[in-house]
mmCIF file of C-alpha atoms and ligand atoms in Angstrom:
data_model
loop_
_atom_site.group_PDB
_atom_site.id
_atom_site.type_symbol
_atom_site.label_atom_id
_atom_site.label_comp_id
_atom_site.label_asym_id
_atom_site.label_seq_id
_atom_site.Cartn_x
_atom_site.Cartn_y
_atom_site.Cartn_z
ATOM 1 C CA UNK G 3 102.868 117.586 108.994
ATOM 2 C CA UNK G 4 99.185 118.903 109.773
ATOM 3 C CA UNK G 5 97.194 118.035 106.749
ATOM 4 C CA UNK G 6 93.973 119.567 105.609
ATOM 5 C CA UNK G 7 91.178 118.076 103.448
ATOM 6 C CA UNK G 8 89.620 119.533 101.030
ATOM 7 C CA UNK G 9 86.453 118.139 98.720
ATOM 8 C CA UNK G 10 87.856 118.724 94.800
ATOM 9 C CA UNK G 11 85.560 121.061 92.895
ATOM 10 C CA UNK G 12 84.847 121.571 89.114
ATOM 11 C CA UNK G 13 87.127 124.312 89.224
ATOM 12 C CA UNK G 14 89.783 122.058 90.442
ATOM 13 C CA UNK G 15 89.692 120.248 86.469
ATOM 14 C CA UNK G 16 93.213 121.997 85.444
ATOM 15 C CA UNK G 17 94.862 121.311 89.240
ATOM 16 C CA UNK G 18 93.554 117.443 88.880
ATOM 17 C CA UNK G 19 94.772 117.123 85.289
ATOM 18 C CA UNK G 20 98.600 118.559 86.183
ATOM 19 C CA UNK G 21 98.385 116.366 89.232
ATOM 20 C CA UNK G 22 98.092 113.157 87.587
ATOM 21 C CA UNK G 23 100.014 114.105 84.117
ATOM 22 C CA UNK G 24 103.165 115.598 86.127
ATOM 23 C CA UNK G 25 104.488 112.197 87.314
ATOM 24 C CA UNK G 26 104.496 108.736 87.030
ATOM 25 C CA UNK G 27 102.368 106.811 89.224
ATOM 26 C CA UNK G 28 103.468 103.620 90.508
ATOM 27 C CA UNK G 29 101.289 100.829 91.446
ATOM 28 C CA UNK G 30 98.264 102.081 89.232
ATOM 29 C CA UNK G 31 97.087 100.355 86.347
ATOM 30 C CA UNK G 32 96.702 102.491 83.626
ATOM 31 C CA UNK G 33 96.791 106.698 84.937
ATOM 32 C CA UNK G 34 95.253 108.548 82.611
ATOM 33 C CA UNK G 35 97.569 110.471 80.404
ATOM 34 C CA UNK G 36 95.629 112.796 78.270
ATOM 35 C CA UNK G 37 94.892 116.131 80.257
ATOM 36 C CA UNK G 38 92.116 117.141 78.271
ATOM 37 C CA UNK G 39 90.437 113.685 79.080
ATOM 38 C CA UNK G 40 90.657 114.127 82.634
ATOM 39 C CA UNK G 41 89.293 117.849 82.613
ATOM 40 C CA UNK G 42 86.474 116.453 81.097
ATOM 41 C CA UNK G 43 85.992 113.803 83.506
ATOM 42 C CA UNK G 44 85.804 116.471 86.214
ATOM 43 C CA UNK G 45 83.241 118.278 84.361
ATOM 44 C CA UNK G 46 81.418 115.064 84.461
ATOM 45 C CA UNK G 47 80.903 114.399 87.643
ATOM 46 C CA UNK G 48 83.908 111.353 87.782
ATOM 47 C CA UNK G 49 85.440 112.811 90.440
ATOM 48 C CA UNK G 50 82.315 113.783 92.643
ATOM 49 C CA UNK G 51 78.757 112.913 92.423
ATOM 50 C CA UNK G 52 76.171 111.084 94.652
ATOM 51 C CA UNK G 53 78.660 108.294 94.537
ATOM 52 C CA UNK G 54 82.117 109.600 94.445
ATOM 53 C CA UNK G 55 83.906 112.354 96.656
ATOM 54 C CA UNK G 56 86.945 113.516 95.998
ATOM 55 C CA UNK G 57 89.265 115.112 98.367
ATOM 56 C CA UNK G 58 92.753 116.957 98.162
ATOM 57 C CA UNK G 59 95.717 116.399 100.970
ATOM 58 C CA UNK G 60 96.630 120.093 101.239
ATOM 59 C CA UNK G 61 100.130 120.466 103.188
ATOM 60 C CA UNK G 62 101.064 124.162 103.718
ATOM 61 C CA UNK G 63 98.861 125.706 101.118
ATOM 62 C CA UNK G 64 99.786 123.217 98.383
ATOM 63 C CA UNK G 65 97.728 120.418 97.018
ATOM 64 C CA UNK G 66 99.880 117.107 97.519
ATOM 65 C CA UNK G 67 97.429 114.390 97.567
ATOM 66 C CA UNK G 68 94.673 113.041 96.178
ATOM 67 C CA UNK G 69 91.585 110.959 98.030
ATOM 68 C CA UNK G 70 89.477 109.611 95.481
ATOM 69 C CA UNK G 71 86.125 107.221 97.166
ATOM 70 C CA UNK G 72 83.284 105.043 95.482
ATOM 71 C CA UNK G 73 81.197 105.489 98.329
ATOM 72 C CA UNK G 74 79.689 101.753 97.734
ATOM 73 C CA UNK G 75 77.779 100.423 100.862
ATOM 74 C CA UNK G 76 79.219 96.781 100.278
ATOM 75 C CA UNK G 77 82.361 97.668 99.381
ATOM 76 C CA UNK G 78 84.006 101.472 99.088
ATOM 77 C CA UNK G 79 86.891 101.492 96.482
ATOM 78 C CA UNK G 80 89.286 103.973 97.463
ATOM 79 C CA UNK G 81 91.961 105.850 95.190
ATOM 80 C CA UNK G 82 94.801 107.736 96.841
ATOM 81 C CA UNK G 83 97.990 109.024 95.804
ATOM 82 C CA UNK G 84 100.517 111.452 96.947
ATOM 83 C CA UNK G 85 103.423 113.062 95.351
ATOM 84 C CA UNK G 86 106.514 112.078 95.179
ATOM 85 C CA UNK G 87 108.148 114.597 96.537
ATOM 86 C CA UNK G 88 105.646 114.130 99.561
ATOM 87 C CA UNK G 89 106.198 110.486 100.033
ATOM 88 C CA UNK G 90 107.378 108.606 103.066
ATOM 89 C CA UNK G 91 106.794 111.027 105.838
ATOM 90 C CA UNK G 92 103.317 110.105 107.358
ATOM 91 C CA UNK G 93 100.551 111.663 105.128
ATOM 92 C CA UNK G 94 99.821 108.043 103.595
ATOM 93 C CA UNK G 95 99.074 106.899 106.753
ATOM 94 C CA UNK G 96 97.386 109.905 108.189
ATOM 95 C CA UNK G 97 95.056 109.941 105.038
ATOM 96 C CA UNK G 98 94.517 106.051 105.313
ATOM 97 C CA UNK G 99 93.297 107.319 108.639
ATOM 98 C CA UNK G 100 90.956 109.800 107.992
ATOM 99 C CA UNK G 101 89.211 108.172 105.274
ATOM 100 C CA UNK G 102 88.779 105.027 107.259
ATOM 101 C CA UNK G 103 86.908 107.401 109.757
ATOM 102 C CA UNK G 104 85.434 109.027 106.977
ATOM 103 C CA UNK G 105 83.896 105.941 105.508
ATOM 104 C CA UNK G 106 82.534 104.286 108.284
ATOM 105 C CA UNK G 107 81.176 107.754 109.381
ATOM 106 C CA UNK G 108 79.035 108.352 106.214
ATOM 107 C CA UNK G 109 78.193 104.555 105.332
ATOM 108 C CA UNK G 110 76.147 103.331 109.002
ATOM 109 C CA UNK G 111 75.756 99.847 107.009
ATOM 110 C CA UNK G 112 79.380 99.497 106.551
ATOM 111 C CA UNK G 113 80.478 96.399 108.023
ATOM 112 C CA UNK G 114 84.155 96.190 106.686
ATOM 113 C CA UNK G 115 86.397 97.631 104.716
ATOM 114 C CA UNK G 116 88.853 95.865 102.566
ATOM 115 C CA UNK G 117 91.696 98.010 100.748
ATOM 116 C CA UNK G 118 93.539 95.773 97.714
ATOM 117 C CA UNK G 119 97.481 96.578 97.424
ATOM 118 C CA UNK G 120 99.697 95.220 95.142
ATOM 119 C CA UNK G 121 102.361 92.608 96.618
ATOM 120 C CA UNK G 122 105.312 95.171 96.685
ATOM 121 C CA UNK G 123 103.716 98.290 97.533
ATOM 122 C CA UNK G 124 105.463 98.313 100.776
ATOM 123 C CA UNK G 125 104.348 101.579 101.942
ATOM 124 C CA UNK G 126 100.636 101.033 101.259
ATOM 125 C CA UNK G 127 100.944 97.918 102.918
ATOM 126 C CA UNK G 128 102.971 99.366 106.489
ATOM 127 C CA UNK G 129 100.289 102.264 106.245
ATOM 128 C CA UNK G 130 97.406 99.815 106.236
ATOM 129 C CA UNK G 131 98.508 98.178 109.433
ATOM 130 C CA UNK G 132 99.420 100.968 111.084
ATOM 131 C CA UNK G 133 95.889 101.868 110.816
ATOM 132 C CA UNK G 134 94.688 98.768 111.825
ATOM 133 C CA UNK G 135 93.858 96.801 109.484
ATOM 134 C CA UNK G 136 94.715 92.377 109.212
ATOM 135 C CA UNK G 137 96.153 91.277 105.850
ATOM 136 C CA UNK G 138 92.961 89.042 105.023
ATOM 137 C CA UNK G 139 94.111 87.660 101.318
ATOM 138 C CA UNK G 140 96.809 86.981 98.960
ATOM 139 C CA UNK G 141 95.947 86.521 95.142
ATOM 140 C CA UNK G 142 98.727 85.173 93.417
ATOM 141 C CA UNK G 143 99.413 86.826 89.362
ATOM 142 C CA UNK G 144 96.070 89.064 90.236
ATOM 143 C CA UNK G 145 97.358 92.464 89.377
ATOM 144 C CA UNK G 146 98.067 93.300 85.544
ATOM 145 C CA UNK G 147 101.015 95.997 85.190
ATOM 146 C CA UNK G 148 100.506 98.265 81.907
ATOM 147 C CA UNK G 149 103.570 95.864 80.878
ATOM 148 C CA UNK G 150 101.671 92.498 80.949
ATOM 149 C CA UNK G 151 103.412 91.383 84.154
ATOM 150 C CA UNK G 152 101.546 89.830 86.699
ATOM 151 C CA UNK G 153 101.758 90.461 90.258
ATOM 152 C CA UNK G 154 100.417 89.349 93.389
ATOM 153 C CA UNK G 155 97.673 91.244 95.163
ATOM 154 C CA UNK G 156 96.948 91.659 98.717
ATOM 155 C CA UNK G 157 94.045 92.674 100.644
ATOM 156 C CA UNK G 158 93.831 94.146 103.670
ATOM 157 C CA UNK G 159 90.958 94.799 106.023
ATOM 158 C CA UNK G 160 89.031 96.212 109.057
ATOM 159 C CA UNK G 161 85.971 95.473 110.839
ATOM 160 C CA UNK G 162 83.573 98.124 112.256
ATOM 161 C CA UNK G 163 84.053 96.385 115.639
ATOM 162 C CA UNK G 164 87.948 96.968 115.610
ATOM 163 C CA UNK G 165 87.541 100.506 114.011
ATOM 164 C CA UNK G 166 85.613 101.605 117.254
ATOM 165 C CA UNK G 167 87.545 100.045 119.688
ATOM 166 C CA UNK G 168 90.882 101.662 118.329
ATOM 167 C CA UNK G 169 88.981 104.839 118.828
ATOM 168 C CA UNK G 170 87.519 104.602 122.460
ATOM 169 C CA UNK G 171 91.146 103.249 123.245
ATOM 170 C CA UNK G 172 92.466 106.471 122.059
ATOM 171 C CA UNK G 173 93.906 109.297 124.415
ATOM 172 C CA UNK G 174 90.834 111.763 124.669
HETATM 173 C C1 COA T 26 101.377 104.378 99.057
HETATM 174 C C2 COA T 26 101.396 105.819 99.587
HETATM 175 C C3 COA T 26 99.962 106.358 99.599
HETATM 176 C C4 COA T 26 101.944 105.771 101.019
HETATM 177 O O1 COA T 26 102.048 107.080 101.510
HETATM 178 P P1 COA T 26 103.414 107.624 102.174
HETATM 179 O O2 COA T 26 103.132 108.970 102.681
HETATM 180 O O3 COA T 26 104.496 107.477 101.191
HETATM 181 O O4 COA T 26 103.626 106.572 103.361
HETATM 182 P P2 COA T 26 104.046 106.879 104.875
HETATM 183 O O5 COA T 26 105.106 107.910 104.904
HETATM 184 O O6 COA T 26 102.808 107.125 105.671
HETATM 185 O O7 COA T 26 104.706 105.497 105.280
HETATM 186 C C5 COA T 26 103.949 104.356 105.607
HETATM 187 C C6 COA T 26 104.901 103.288 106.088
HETATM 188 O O8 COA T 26 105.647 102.770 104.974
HETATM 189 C C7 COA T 26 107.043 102.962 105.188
HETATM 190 N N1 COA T 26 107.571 103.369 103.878
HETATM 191 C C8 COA T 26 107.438 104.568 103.290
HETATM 192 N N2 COA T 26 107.981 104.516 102.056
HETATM 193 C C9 COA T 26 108.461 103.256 101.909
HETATM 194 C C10 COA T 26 109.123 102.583 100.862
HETATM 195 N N3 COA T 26 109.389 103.214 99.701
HETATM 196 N N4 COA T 26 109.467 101.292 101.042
HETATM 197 C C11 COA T 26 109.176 100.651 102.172
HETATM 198 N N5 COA T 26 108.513 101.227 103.219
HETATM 199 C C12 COA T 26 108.192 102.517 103.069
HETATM 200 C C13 COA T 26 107.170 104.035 106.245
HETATM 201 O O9 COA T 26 108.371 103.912 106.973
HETATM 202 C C14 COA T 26 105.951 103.746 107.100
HETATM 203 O O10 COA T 26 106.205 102.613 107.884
HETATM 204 P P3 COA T 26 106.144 102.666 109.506
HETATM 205 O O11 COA T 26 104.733 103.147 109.828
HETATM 206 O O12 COA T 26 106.388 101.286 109.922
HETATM 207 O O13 COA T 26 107.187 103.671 109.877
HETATM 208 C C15 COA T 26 102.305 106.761 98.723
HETATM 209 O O14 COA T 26 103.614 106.286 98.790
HETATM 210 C C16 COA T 26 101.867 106.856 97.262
HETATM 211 O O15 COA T 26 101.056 107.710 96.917
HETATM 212 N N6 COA T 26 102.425 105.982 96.398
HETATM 213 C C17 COA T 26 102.089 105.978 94.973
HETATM 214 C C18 COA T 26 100.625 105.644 94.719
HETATM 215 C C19 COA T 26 100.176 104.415 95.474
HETATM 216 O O16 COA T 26 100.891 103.436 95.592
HETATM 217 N N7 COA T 26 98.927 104.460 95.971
HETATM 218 C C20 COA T 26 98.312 103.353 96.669
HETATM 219 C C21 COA T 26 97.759 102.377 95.703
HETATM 220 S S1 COA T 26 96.953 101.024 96.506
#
């Protein structure tokens, strides 16, 4: 499924809000709710700035996934989510992909980059190494669910080194 990215505009504050309202969203802490709070948040700059880009997944002319990055030179925190309905056939991956190029494309000082799953996110987790990346860390009880449970948290990374070596070893 060829996927196109596009950078999420101020016009994009109704899309973004119906996006996130329309469906649960597992394995996040806390998704906004409130519509009119997240319009507003676009209007202020939460979703792109000097800091933060935000990019949709656009599969055949519709808007299935969201990229959200902290571009942070020590450590980028990345957001991303697709729909359900899109789930479990590649994008995940293919998006871990690009923005992993993305990042250490626009942030020269980035050493690493460490992406945080919960325990049983099982897709996350298959996506991460299939891009590469080592499970570095396990935190046991680290990751609050809105219902007080705690679950475990791993963290997966990749170096700069192993970044560009997956890429010279790819077919040209
Ligand atoms: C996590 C998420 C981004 C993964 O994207 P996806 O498009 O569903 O994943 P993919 O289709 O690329 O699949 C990745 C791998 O996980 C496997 N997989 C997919 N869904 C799975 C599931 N429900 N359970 C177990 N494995 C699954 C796939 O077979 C694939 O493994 P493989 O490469 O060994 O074949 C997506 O499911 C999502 O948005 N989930 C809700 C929000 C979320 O969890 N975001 C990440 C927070 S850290």
């Amino acid at each position: 499924m060829p996927i196109a990215y596009r950078r999420l505009v101020k016009a994009d504050a109704d899309l973004l809000a119906e996006f996130i309202t329309s469906e649960p969203w597992p394995f996040h802490s806390g998704t906004a709710t409130d519509p009119g709070k997240i319009r507003r948040k676009v209007r202020r700059g939460h979703y792109n700035n000097r800091q933060i880009r935000t990019f949709w997944m656009v599969v055949d002319g519709a808007e299935v996934g969201l990229i959200r990055m902290e571009l942070i030179d020590e450590m980028p925190r990345i957001d991303l989510r697709i729909r359900a309905t899109h789930r479990g056939h590649g994008l995940g991956t293919e998006a871990q992909r690009w923005l992993t190029d993305y990042l250490f494309a626009e942030l020269p000082e980035l050493h690493r980059l460490e992406g945080p799953t919960r325990h049983d996110n099982h897709a996350m987790r298959r996506a991460f190494v299939a891009c590469g990346y080592t499970q570095e860390a396990h935190f046991r009880e680290a990751w609050p669910a809105p219902d007080g449970t705690l679950h475990d948290t791993v963290v997966y990374t990749i170096l700069r080194r192993e970044w560009t070596a997956a890429r010279r070893a790819e077919p040209a």
